[in-house]
Amino acid sequence: MNGNDRTDGRAPAPAPAGEGTRAVRAGLPDPVKNEPPLPGPVFAAHFHLPGDVEGPYTYGRDTNPTWTLLEQAIGELEAPSADGAQTVVFASGMAAVSAVLLSQARAGDTVVLPDDGYQALPLVREQLAAYGVRVRTAPTGGDAQLAALDGARLLWIETPSNPGLDVCDVRRLAEAARAGGTLVAVDNTLATPLGQRPLELGADFSVASGTKGLTGHGDLLLGYVVCRSPELAAGIRRWRKIIGAVPGPMEAWLAHRSLATLQLRTRRQWSNALAVAQAVAGRAEVTGLRHPGLPGDPSHATAARQMQGFGSVVSFTLPDRAHAERFMAALHLVEDATSFGGVRSTAERRRRWGGDAVPEGFIRFSAGIEDEDDLVADVLRALDDASADGP
Ligand code: PLP
């Protein structure tokens, strides 16, 4: 697919520079008369394959044209100027995370993980240890992983971290890692490719759950890995073929369709998140408020240097479990649900899962695309109700 294949006779268009334009056009094939702009999902377990095994599409666990377009689209958003970067899509974020960690590390290697990342990472850590991989951990904040890098095969960064919203300096960590021959992977789930472009900051892999802000409607699971080079991508693709954690064509197509509104959704989510953070900042019952967009937040300076937007998530702590449960129950516009990055605001008392090292009253709040005034009013009223109903 290149500009010479156009069937409408027009000259190929120059690559668009604006991110809204890139998002709405990402991965679209050149127009073909009487065909839809975004071809529909290709449902195929196998493709016609007479004679020698050749051509792009052979068997549905290896390749699928609907993935190809989505991979092209995500690559255009994550690494618009990186020559040679390639994207591999997966059935879920964890499929993508595991693909990088389990395919790159061998017995005897050392991997550096954050100790405050997504709550499934400790499970991956156990698995790495079972395969004879040594694991070191350090916090995200203060670039503390720098001190754990010596001799490591792979550094795993999650910034902003979930749910604590600490941020580390990706460029600084990547430079140190590269000097020591350590590969760098960044979990870009919370930021989305419009909020942060890890490959431009020096990472070898940008990995994300597309289940969250990337697709934004809370109706599918998806993951992806953007790789700096075709060689790295070949290893990740091989892993996908072995493990078979492939996305369904319908999910891949829905994800691609969702990208058209990525800029509209994320811009509104980011401004709503900041508004909610600013609104709860003055409340006596709220402690530990975190959002990288707040000028006084410990993450703000680094985030402002390396991010294009501060994300849809805000976290804060209410006095205790009962107070947090009253707050959650009093919300009308905010669904009590795990996950984040959706068009409808969600929140949860994170400690109910048991995993994260957070207080009982810790709330992880994900701003949707509601009208800011309605959302802020709902949150403030729920805080009032939760305090009024207290013991
Ligand atoms: N990475 C981060 C930062 C996450 O928050 C999540 C899920 O919440 C994942 C990875 C895993 O994504 P999925 O649920 O799509 O497997």
Short mmCIF file of C-alpha atoms and ligand atoms in Angstrom, two decimals:
data_model
loop_
_atom_site.label_atom_id
_atom_site.label_comp_id
_atom_site.label_asym_id
_atom_site.label_seq_id
_atom_site.Cartn_x
_atom_site.Cartn_y
_atom_site.Cartn_z
CA MET A 1 0.00 0.00 0.00
CA ASN A 2 1.67 3.19 -1.09
CA GLY A 3 0.61 6.37 -2.81
CA ASN A 4 1.21 4.90 -6.29
CA ASP A 5 -1.58 2.38 -5.79
CA ARG A 6 -4.33 4.98 -5.65
CA THR A 7 -7.17 4.26 -7.98
CA ASP A 8 -8.65 7.77 -8.03
CA GLY A 9 -5.81 9.32 -10.02
CA ARG A 10 -4.97 11.98 -7.41
CA ALA A 11 -1.41 12.63 -6.24
CA PRO A 12 -0.49 11.13 -2.86
CA ALA A 13 -1.19 13.52 0.03
CA PRO A 14 1.69 14.78 2.20
CA ALA A 15 1.87 13.23 5.69
CA PRO A 16 -0.34 15.28 8.06
CA ALA A 17 1.40 16.97 10.98
CA GLY A 18 -1.46 17.76 13.41
CA GLU A 19 -2.31 15.00 15.87
CA GLY A 20 -6.08 15.29 15.37
CA THR A 21 -5.58 14.90 11.64
CA ARG A 22 -3.18 12.01 12.15
CA ALA A 23 -5.63 10.29 14.51
CA VAL A 24 -8.60 10.54 12.16
CA ARG A 25 -6.59 9.28 9.17
CA ALA A 26 -4.28 6.82 10.95
CA GLY A 27 -3.83 3.55 9.12
CA LEU A 28 -6.41 4.23 6.40
CA PRO A 29 -5.49 2.55 3.13
CA ASP A 30 -5.37 4.55 -0.07
CA PRO A 31 -8.92 5.06 -1.33
CA VAL A 32 -10.36 2.50 -3.70
CA LYS A 33 -13.45 3.36 -5.76
CA ASN A 34 -16.63 1.84 -4.30
CA GLU A 35 -14.82 0.57 -1.20
CA PRO A 36 -15.32 1.95 2.34
CA PRO A 37 -12.58 4.26 3.71
CA LEU A 38 -11.88 1.79 6.52
CA PRO A 39 -12.32 -1.75 5.15
CA GLY A 40 -14.49 -3.97 7.32
CA PRO A 41 -13.11 -6.70 9.60
CA VAL A 42 -11.72 -9.72 7.77
CA PHE A 43 -13.03 -12.84 9.49
CA ALA A 44 -10.70 -15.61 8.43
CA ALA A 45 -9.01 -18.54 10.13
CA HIS A 46 -7.16 -19.36 6.92
CA PHE A 47 -6.55 -17.74 3.55
CA HIS A 48 -6.38 -19.40 0.13
CA LEU A 49 -2.84 -20.65 -0.20
CA PRO A 50 -2.21 -22.74 -3.30
CA GLY A 51 1.38 -23.88 -3.91
CA ASP A 52 4.28 -22.35 -2.02
CA VAL A 53 3.75 -20.59 1.31
CA GLU A 54 4.10 -16.97 0.28
CA GLY A 55 2.27 -13.64 0.45
CA PRO A 56 1.19 -11.61 3.46
CA TYR A 57 -1.83 -13.66 4.62
CA THR A 58 -1.60 -17.39 5.23
CA TYR A 59 -3.12 -18.45 8.56
CA GLY A 60 -5.22 -16.41 11.00
CA ARG A 61 -2.90 -16.81 14.01
CA ASP A 62 0.01 -15.33 12.02
CA THR A 63 -1.49 -12.40 10.19
CA ASN A 64 -4.77 -10.71 9.36
CA PRO A 65 -5.41 -7.68 7.12
CA THR A 66 -7.51 -5.99 9.83
CA TRP A 67 -4.53 -6.20 12.22
CA THR A 68 -2.25 -4.84 9.52
CA LEU A 69 -4.28 -1.63 9.22
CA LEU A 70 -4.57 -1.22 13.00
CA GLU A 71 -0.84 -1.83 13.46
CA GLN A 72 -0.11 0.77 10.81
CA ALA A 73 -2.45 3.23 12.58
CA ILE A 74 -0.97 2.74 16.06
CA GLY A 75 2.54 3.03 14.61
CA GLU A 76 1.65 6.36 12.98
CA LEU A 77 0.49 7.70 16.35
CA GLU A 78 3.20 6.23 18.59
CA ALA A 79 6.19 6.74 16.35
CA PRO A 80 5.31 9.16 13.53
CA SER A 81 8.93 9.85 12.67
CA ALA A 82 10.68 6.60 13.65
CA ASP A 83 12.09 4.81 10.62
CA GLY A 84 11.84 1.05 10.93
CA ALA A 85 9.46 0.99 13.91
CA GLN A 86 6.85 -1.77 13.73
CA THR A 87 3.73 -2.50 15.77
CA VAL A 88 2.36 -5.87 16.87
CA VAL A 89 -1.20 -6.08 18.25
CA PHE A 90 -2.33 -8.55 20.92
CA ALA A 91 -5.50 -9.86 22.51
CA SER A 92 -5.05 -7.75 25.67
CA GLY A 93 -2.64 -5.42 27.39
CA MET A 94 -1.28 -8.26 29.51
CA ALA A 95 -0.67 -10.35 26.40
CA ALA A 96 1.49 -7.47 25.11
CA VAL A 97 3.25 -6.94 28.46
CA SER A 98 4.03 -10.66 28.80
CA ALA A 99 5.18 -10.85 25.17
CA VAL A 100 7.96 -8.34 25.81
CA LEU A 101 9.02 -9.58 29.24
CA LEU A 102 8.84 -13.30 28.55
CA SER A 103 10.29 -13.23 25.03
CA GLN A 104 13.23 -10.93 25.80
CA ALA A 105 14.46 -12.38 29.12
CA ARG A 106 16.26 -15.72 29.33
CA ALA A 107 17.27 -17.77 32.38
CA GLY A 108 20.12 -15.97 34.12
CA ASP A 109 19.15 -12.52 32.77
CA THR A 110 18.13 -9.67 35.06
CA VAL A 111 14.98 -7.63 34.53
CA VAL A 112 14.22 -4.37 36.36
CA LEU A 113 10.54 -3.75 37.15
CA PRO A 114 8.80 -0.90 38.98
CA ASP A 115 7.58 -1.84 42.45
CA ASP A 116 4.53 0.40 42.10
CA GLY A 117 3.20 -0.58 38.66
CA TYR A 118 0.04 -2.29 37.45
CA GLN A 119 -1.10 -4.96 39.89
CA ALA A 120 -0.58 -7.89 37.50
CA LEU A 121 3.17 -7.15 37.25
CA PRO A 122 3.96 -9.09 40.47
CA LEU A 123 2.36 -12.13 38.82
CA VAL A 124 4.65 -11.72 35.81
CA ARG A 125 7.52 -11.32 38.23
CA GLU A 126 6.70 -14.71 39.78
CA GLN A 127 6.63 -16.24 36.32
CA LEU A 128 9.98 -14.70 35.37
CA ALA A 129 11.49 -16.03 38.60
CA ALA A 130 10.09 -19.50 37.83
CA TYR A 131 11.94 -19.37 34.49
CA GLY A 132 15.21 -18.47 36.21
CA VAL A 133 15.15 -14.75 35.44
CA ARG A 134 16.41 -12.49 38.23
CA VAL A 135 14.10 -9.56 38.99
CA ARG A 136 15.03 -6.30 40.70
CA THR A 137 12.41 -3.72 41.60
CA ALA A 138 12.55 -0.02 42.45
CA PRO A 139 9.98 2.78 42.67
CA THR A 140 8.99 4.84 39.64
CA GLY A 141 9.38 8.22 41.38
CA GLY A 142 12.78 9.89 41.65
CA ASP A 143 14.08 7.77 38.73
CA ALA A 144 14.96 5.19 41.39
CA GLN A 145 15.22 2.41 38.80
CA LEU A 146 18.53 3.97 37.69
CA ALA A 147 20.23 2.42 40.70
CA ALA A 148 19.03 -1.08 39.76
CA LEU A 149 20.19 -1.09 36.11
CA ASP A 150 23.64 -2.60 36.37
CA GLY A 151 23.98 -5.56 34.01
CA ALA A 152 20.24 -5.81 33.36
CA ARG A 153 18.87 -7.22 30.11
CA LEU A 154 15.62 -5.23 30.23
CA LEU A 155 14.26 -2.20 32.07
CA TRP A 156 10.48 -2.00 32.41
CA ILE A 157 9.09 1.48 33.04
CA GLU A 158 5.49 2.41 33.78
CA THR A 159 4.98 6.16 33.63
CA PRO A 160 2.66 7.57 34.85
CA SER A 161 2.42 4.62 37.21
CA ASN A 162 -0.91 2.99 37.96
CA PRO A 163 -2.42 3.79 40.43
CA GLY A 164 0.08 6.08 42.23
CA LEU A 165 0.65 8.44 39.24
CA ASP A 166 4.36 8.83 39.81
CA VAL A 167 6.38 9.81 36.75
CA CYS A 168 9.99 9.09 35.86
CA ASP A 169 12.30 10.71 33.32
CA VAL A 170 12.20 8.25 30.40
CA ARG A 171 14.99 9.98 28.46
CA ARG A 172 17.34 9.88 31.46
CA LEU A 173 16.61 6.22 32.25
CA ALA A 174 16.82 5.20 28.58
CA GLU A 175 20.21 6.91 28.13
CA ALA A 176 21.63 5.12 31.17
CA ALA A 177 20.13 1.82 30.07
CA ARG A 178 21.43 2.12 26.52
CA ALA A 179 24.94 2.87 27.80
CA GLY A 180 24.86 -0.45 29.65
CA GLY A 181 23.29 -2.44 26.79
CA THR A 182 19.92 -2.73 28.57
CA LEU A 183 16.71 -2.75 26.51
CA VAL A 184 13.97 -0.34 27.62
CA ALA A 185 10.22 -0.92 27.53
CA VAL A 186 7.68 1.71 28.58
CA ASP A 187 4.08 0.92 29.53
CA ASN A 188 2.26 3.77 27.77
CA THR A 189 -1.26 2.74 28.78
CA LEU A 190 -2.13 5.68 30.99
CA ALA A 191 -0.73 8.35 28.67
CA THR A 192 -1.96 7.00 25.30
CA PRO A 193 0.14 7.73 22.18
CA LEU A 194 -1.24 11.27 22.07
CA GLY A 195 0.00 11.92 25.60
CA GLN A 196 3.48 10.40 25.32
CA ARG A 197 5.70 8.89 22.62
CA PRO A 198 8.18 6.60 24.40
CA LEU A 199 10.22 5.69 21.28
CA GLU A 200 11.04 9.37 20.77
CA LEU A 201 12.22 9.45 24.40
CA GLY A 202 14.65 6.59 23.74
CA ALA A 203 12.64 3.44 24.52
CA ASP A 204 13.01 0.26 22.46
CA PHE A 205 9.42 -0.84 23.08
CA SER A 206 6.24 1.12 23.79
CA VAL A 207 3.72 -1.31 25.23
CA ALA A 208 0.11 -0.62 26.16
CA SER A 209 -3.28 -1.90 27.01
CA GLY A 210 -5.52 -0.66 24.22
CA THR A 211 -8.43 -1.62 26.44
CA LYS A 212 -8.21 1.79 28.16
CA GLY A 213 -7.91 5.27 26.70
CA LEU A 214 -6.70 4.17 23.28
CA THR A 215 -10.07 2.69 22.36
CA GLY A 216 -12.00 4.41 25.14
CA HIS A 217 -15.43 2.79 25.00
CA GLY A 218 -14.95 0.03 27.55
CA ASP A 219 -16.20 -2.59 25.10
CA LEU A 220 -13.08 -4.51 24.07
CA LEU A 221 -9.71 -5.80 25.22
CA LEU A 222 -6.60 -5.14 23.17
CA GLY A 223 -2.87 -4.70 23.58
CA TYR A 224 0.05 -3.61 21.43
CA VAL A 225 3.82 -3.41 21.31
CA VAL A 226 5.56 -0.80 19.17
CA CYS A 227 9.13 -1.95 18.50
CA ARG A 228 12.06 0.28 17.55
CA SER A 229 13.35 -2.07 14.81
CA PRO A 230 12.12 -4.86 12.52
CA GLU A 231 14.49 -7.25 14.36
CA LEU A 232 12.87 -6.54 17.74
CA ALA A 233 9.43 -6.78 16.12
CA ALA A 234 10.27 -10.19 14.63
CA GLY A 235 10.88 -11.55 18.15
CA ILE A 236 7.60 -10.14 19.44
CA ARG A 237 5.67 -11.47 16.42
CA ARG A 238 7.24 -14.88 16.91
CA TRP A 239 6.08 -14.85 20.53
CA ARG A 240 2.52 -13.96 19.43
CA LYS A 241 2.56 -16.87 17.02
CA ILE A 242 3.76 -19.30 19.71
CA ILE A 243 1.41 -18.13 22.45
CA GLY A 244 -1.48 -17.35 20.13
CA ALA A 245 -2.71 -14.32 22.11
CA VAL A 246 -4.18 -12.76 18.98
CA PRO A 247 -6.93 -10.14 18.83
CA GLY A 248 -10.19 -11.03 17.12
CA PRO A 249 -10.75 -9.19 13.83
CA MET A 250 -13.88 -7.51 15.23
CA GLU A 251 -11.97 -6.12 18.22
CA ALA A 252 -9.15 -4.96 15.96
CA TRP A 253 -11.59 -3.22 13.64
CA LEU A 254 -13.52 -1.57 16.50
CA ALA A 255 -10.21 -0.36 17.93
CA HIS A 256 -9.22 1.14 14.61
CA ARG A 257 -12.58 2.86 14.27
CA SER A 258 -12.17 4.30 17.80
CA LEU A 259 -8.85 5.94 16.91
CA ALA A 260 -10.65 8.53 14.79
CA THR A 261 -11.95 10.16 17.98
CA LEU A 262 -8.81 9.65 20.07
CA GLN A 263 -7.82 13.28 20.12
CA LEU A 264 -11.33 14.53 20.93
CA ARG A 265 -11.73 11.98 23.72
CA THR A 266 -8.34 12.42 25.31
CA ARG A 267 -8.41 16.23 25.20
CA ARG A 268 -11.77 16.26 27.01
CA GLN A 269 -10.71 13.56 29.48
CA TRP A 270 -7.48 15.38 30.31
CA SER A 271 -9.22 18.71 30.94
CA ASN A 272 -11.96 17.01 32.97
CA ALA A 273 -9.34 15.17 35.05
CA LEU A 274 -7.54 18.41 35.82
CA ALA A 275 -10.83 20.10 36.72
CA VAL A 276 -11.76 17.27 39.11
CA ALA A 277 -8.28 17.37 40.67
CA GLN A 278 -8.49 21.13 41.17
CA ALA A 279 -12.02 20.85 42.59
CA VAL A 280 -11.15 18.25 45.23
CA ALA A 281 -7.82 19.89 46.10
CA GLY A 282 -9.33 22.19 48.68
CA ARG A 283 -11.40 19.57 50.52
CA ALA A 284 -10.44 18.86 54.11
CA GLU A 285 -11.28 15.14 53.86
CA VAL A 286 -9.07 14.63 50.76
CA THR A 287 -5.41 13.75 51.25
CA GLY A 288 -2.71 12.38 48.96
CA LEU A 289 -4.19 14.03 45.87
CA ARG A 290 -2.18 13.13 42.75
CA HIS A 291 -2.50 14.23 39.13
CA PRO A 292 0.54 14.99 36.97
CA GLY A 293 -1.19 18.09 35.56
CA LEU A 294 -1.41 19.85 38.94
CA PRO A 295 1.46 22.37 39.05
CA GLY A 296 2.30 21.39 42.65
CA ASP A 297 2.32 17.63 41.99
CA PRO A 298 5.69 15.85 42.46
CA SER A 299 5.29 14.41 38.92
CA HIS A 300 4.49 17.72 37.24
CA ALA A 301 7.91 19.01 36.15
CA THR A 302 9.02 15.74 34.52
CA ALA A 303 5.58 15.09 33.04
CA ALA A 304 5.50 18.59 31.52
CA ARG A 305 8.86 17.91 29.84
CA GLN A 306 8.05 14.53 28.31
CA MET A 307 4.26 14.35 27.94
CA GLN A 308 1.83 16.12 25.62
CA GLY A 309 -1.07 15.59 28.06
CA PHE A 310 -1.32 14.48 31.67
CA GLY A 311 -3.86 11.67 31.38
CA SER A 312 -7.40 11.01 32.52
CA VAL A 313 -6.62 9.56 35.96
CA VAL A 314 -6.69 11.35 39.32
CA SER A 315 -6.02 9.63 42.63
CA PHE A 316 -6.79 10.74 46.17
CA THR A 317 -7.45 9.29 49.60
CA LEU A 318 -10.54 9.64 51.77
CA PRO A 319 -10.29 9.15 55.55
CA ASP A 320 -11.17 5.44 55.66
CA ARG A 321 -12.86 2.58 53.84
CA ALA A 322 -16.40 3.46 54.97
CA HIS A 323 -15.97 7.08 53.88
CA ALA A 324 -14.68 5.97 50.46
CA GLU A 325 -17.57 3.51 50.05
CA ARG A 326 -20.10 6.25 50.92
CA PHE A 327 -18.45 8.50 48.31
CA MET A 328 -18.58 5.81 45.64
CA ALA A 329 -22.24 5.05 46.41
CA ALA A 330 -23.20 8.75 46.26
CA LEU A 331 -21.82 9.36 42.75
CA HIS A 332 -24.46 9.54 39.99
CA LEU A 333 -22.39 10.22 36.87
CA VAL A 334 -19.38 8.08 37.77
CA GLU A 335 -19.60 4.31 37.47
CA ASP A 336 -18.04 2.16 40.17
CA ALA A 337 -15.78 0.07 37.96
CA THR A 338 -12.18 -0.90 37.54
CA SER A 339 -10.31 0.11 34.37
CA PHE A 340 -9.84 3.69 33.20
CA GLY A 341 -9.66 5.84 30.09
CA GLY A 342 -13.31 5.35 29.06
CA VAL A 343 -15.75 7.92 27.70
CA ARG A 344 -17.89 7.53 30.84
CA SER A 345 -16.19 8.49 34.09
CA THR A 346 -15.37 5.60 36.39
CA ALA A 347 -13.83 5.32 39.83
CA GLU A 348 -13.09 2.67 42.40
CA ARG A 349 -11.84 2.12 45.92
CA ARG A 350 -8.66 0.53 44.75
CA ARG A 351 -7.86 -1.35 47.94
CA ARG A 352 -10.86 -3.65 47.40
CA TRP A 353 -8.61 -5.72 45.10
CA GLY A 354 -6.04 -6.20 47.83
CA GLY A 355 -3.00 -5.91 45.54
CA ASP A 356 -1.78 -2.32 45.48
CA ALA A 357 0.02 -0.81 48.48
CA VAL A 358 -2.54 1.98 48.92
CA PRO A 359 -4.65 3.10 51.90
CA GLU A 360 -8.19 1.74 52.47
CA GLY A 361 -9.72 5.07 51.43
CA PHE A 362 -7.69 5.39 48.20
CA ILE A 363 -9.81 6.32 45.16
CA ARG A 364 -8.62 5.94 41.57
CA PHE A 365 -10.76 8.25 39.45
CA SER A 366 -10.89 8.18 35.65
CA ALA A 367 -12.42 11.24 33.99
CA GLY A 368 -14.69 10.63 31.00
CA ILE A 369 -16.00 13.07 28.41
CA GLU A 370 -19.01 14.40 30.33
CA ASP A 371 -19.48 18.16 30.58
CA GLU A 372 -16.95 19.47 33.06
CA ASP A 373 -19.48 21.36 35.19
CA ASP A 374 -21.72 18.30 35.55
CA LEU A 375 -18.84 16.03 36.45
CA VAL A 376 -17.28 18.37 39.01
CA ALA A 377 -20.67 19.07 40.58
CA ASP A 378 -21.35 15.33 40.91
CA VAL A 379 -18.00 14.70 42.59
CA LEU A 380 -18.35 17.60 45.01
CA ARG A 381 -21.92 16.62 45.91
CA ALA A 382 -20.85 13.02 46.50
CA LEU A 383 -18.05 14.26 48.76
CA ASP A 384 -20.59 16.37 50.68
CA ASP A 385 -22.96 13.41 51.02
CA ALA A 386 -20.17 11.06 52.13
CA SER A 387 -19.11 13.50 54.86
CA ALA A 388 -22.69 14.27 55.94
CA ASP A 389 -23.62 10.57 56.26
CA GLY A 390 -20.55 9.77 58.33
CA PRO A 391 -20.49 8.33 61.82
N1 PLP B 1 -0.77 -1.90 31.91
C1 PLP B 1 -1.44 -1.06 32.70
C2 PLP B 1 -0.77 0.18 33.20
C3 PLP B 1 -2.76 -1.34 33.08
O1 PLP B 1 -3.41 -0.49 33.88
C4 PLP B 1 -3.38 -2.52 32.60
C5 PLP B 1 -4.77 -2.86 32.98
O2 PLP B 1 -5.38 -2.19 33.79
C6 PLP B 1 -2.64 -3.38 31.79
C7 PLP B 1 -1.35 -3.06 31.45
C8 PLP B 1 -3.24 -4.68 31.28
O3 PLP B 1 -4.19 -4.43 30.29
P1 PLP B 1 -5.37 -5.46 29.91
O4 PLP B 1 -6.36 -5.41 31.03
O5 PLP B 1 -5.87 -4.94 28.60
O6 PLP B 1 -4.76 -6.81 29.80
#
